[in-house]
Short mmCIF file of C-alpha atoms in Angstrom, two decimals:
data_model
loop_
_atom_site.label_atom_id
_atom_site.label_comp_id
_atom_site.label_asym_id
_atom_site.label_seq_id
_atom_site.Cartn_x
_atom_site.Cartn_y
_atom_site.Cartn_z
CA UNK A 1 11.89 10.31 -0.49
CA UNK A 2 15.37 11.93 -0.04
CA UNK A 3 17.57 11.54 -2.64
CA UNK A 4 20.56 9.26 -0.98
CA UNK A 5 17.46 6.75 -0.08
CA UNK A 6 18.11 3.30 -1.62
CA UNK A 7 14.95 1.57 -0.73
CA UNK A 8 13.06 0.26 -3.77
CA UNK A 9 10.58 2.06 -5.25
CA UNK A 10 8.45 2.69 -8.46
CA UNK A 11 9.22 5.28 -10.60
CA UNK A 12 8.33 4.45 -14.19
CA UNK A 13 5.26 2.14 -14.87
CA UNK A 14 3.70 1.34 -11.47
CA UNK A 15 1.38 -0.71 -10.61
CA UNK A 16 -2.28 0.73 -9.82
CA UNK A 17 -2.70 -2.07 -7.02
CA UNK A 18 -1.17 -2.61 -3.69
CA UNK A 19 -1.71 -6.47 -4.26
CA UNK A 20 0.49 -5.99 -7.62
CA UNK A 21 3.61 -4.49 -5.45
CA UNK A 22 6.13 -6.75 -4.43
CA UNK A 23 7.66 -8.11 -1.42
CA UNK A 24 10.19 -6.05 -0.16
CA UNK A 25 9.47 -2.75 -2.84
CA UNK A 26 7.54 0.73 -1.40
CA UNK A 27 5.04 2.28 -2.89
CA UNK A 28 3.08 5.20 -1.61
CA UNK A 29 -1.08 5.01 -1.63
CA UNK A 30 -2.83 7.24 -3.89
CA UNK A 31 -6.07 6.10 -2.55
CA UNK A 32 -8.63 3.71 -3.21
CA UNK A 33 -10.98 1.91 -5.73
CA UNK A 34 -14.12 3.72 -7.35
CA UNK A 35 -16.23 1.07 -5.73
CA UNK A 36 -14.24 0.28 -2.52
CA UNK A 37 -16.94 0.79 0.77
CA UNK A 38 -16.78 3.93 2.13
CA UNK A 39 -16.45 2.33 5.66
CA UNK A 40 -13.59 0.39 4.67
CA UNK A 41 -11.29 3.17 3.29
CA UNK A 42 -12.23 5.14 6.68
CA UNK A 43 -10.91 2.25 8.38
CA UNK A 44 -7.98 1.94 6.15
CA UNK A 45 -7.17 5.39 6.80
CA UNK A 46 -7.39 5.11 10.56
CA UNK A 47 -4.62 2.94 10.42
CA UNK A 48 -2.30 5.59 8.48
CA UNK A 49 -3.24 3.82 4.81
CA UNK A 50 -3.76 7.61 3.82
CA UNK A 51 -3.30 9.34 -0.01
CA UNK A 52 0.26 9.63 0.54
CA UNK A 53 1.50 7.41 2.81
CA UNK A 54 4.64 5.24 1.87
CA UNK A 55 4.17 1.57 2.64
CA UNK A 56 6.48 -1.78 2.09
CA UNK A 57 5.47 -4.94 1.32
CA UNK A 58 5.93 -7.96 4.23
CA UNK A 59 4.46 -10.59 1.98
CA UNK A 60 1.37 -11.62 0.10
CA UNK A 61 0.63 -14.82 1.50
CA UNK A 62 -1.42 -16.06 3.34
CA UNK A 63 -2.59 -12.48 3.51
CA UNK A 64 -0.47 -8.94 2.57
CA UNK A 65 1.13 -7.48 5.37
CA UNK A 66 2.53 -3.81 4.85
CA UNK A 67 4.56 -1.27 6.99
CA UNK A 68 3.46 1.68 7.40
CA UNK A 69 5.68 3.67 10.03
CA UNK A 70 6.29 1.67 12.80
CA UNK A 71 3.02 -0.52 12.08
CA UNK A 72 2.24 -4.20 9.98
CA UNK A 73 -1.15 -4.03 9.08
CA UNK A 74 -2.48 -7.65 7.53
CA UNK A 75 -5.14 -7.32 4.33
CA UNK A 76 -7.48 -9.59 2.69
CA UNK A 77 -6.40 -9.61 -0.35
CA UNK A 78 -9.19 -7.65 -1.82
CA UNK A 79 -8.35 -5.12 0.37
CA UNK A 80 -4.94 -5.15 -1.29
CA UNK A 81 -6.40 -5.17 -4.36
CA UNK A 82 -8.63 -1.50 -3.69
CA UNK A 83 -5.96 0.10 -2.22
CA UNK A 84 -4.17 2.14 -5.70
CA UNK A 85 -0.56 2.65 -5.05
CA UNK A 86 1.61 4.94 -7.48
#
């Protein structure tokens, strides 16, 4: 993130969980859960949810919705929950 960026972020304490970030903050994905499927997180990743990635919240309800880029992907919230954010 360059330096002059005022978008809210993390940078002392973060959450380990995408489903813990809130509406509105960034967070970038570290990766996943020890027991999240295999299939999933290469599905995930297809859609740019990659170790690395900055993402923004939409909301958390009904479902999370996060930006990545120029895309809103929706998650089940145990998706959100697997995805480890620092």
């Amino acid at each position: 993130m360059r330096e002059n960026d005022m978008r809210p972020t993390f940078k002392t304490s973060p959450p380990l969980r995408l489903s813990d970030v809130r509406r509105g903050q960034y967070a970038t994905v570290c990766g996943f859960a020890p027991d999240f499927p295999a299939a999933r997180q290469a599905h995930l990743m297809a859609y740019g949810l990659t170790p690395g990635a900055q993402v923004r919240v939409v909301q958390h309800s009904p479902v999370t919705v996060v930006q990545v880029e120029n895309l809103e992907i929706a998650l089940e919230r145990s998706l959100a929950e697997g995805i480890r954010i620092g």
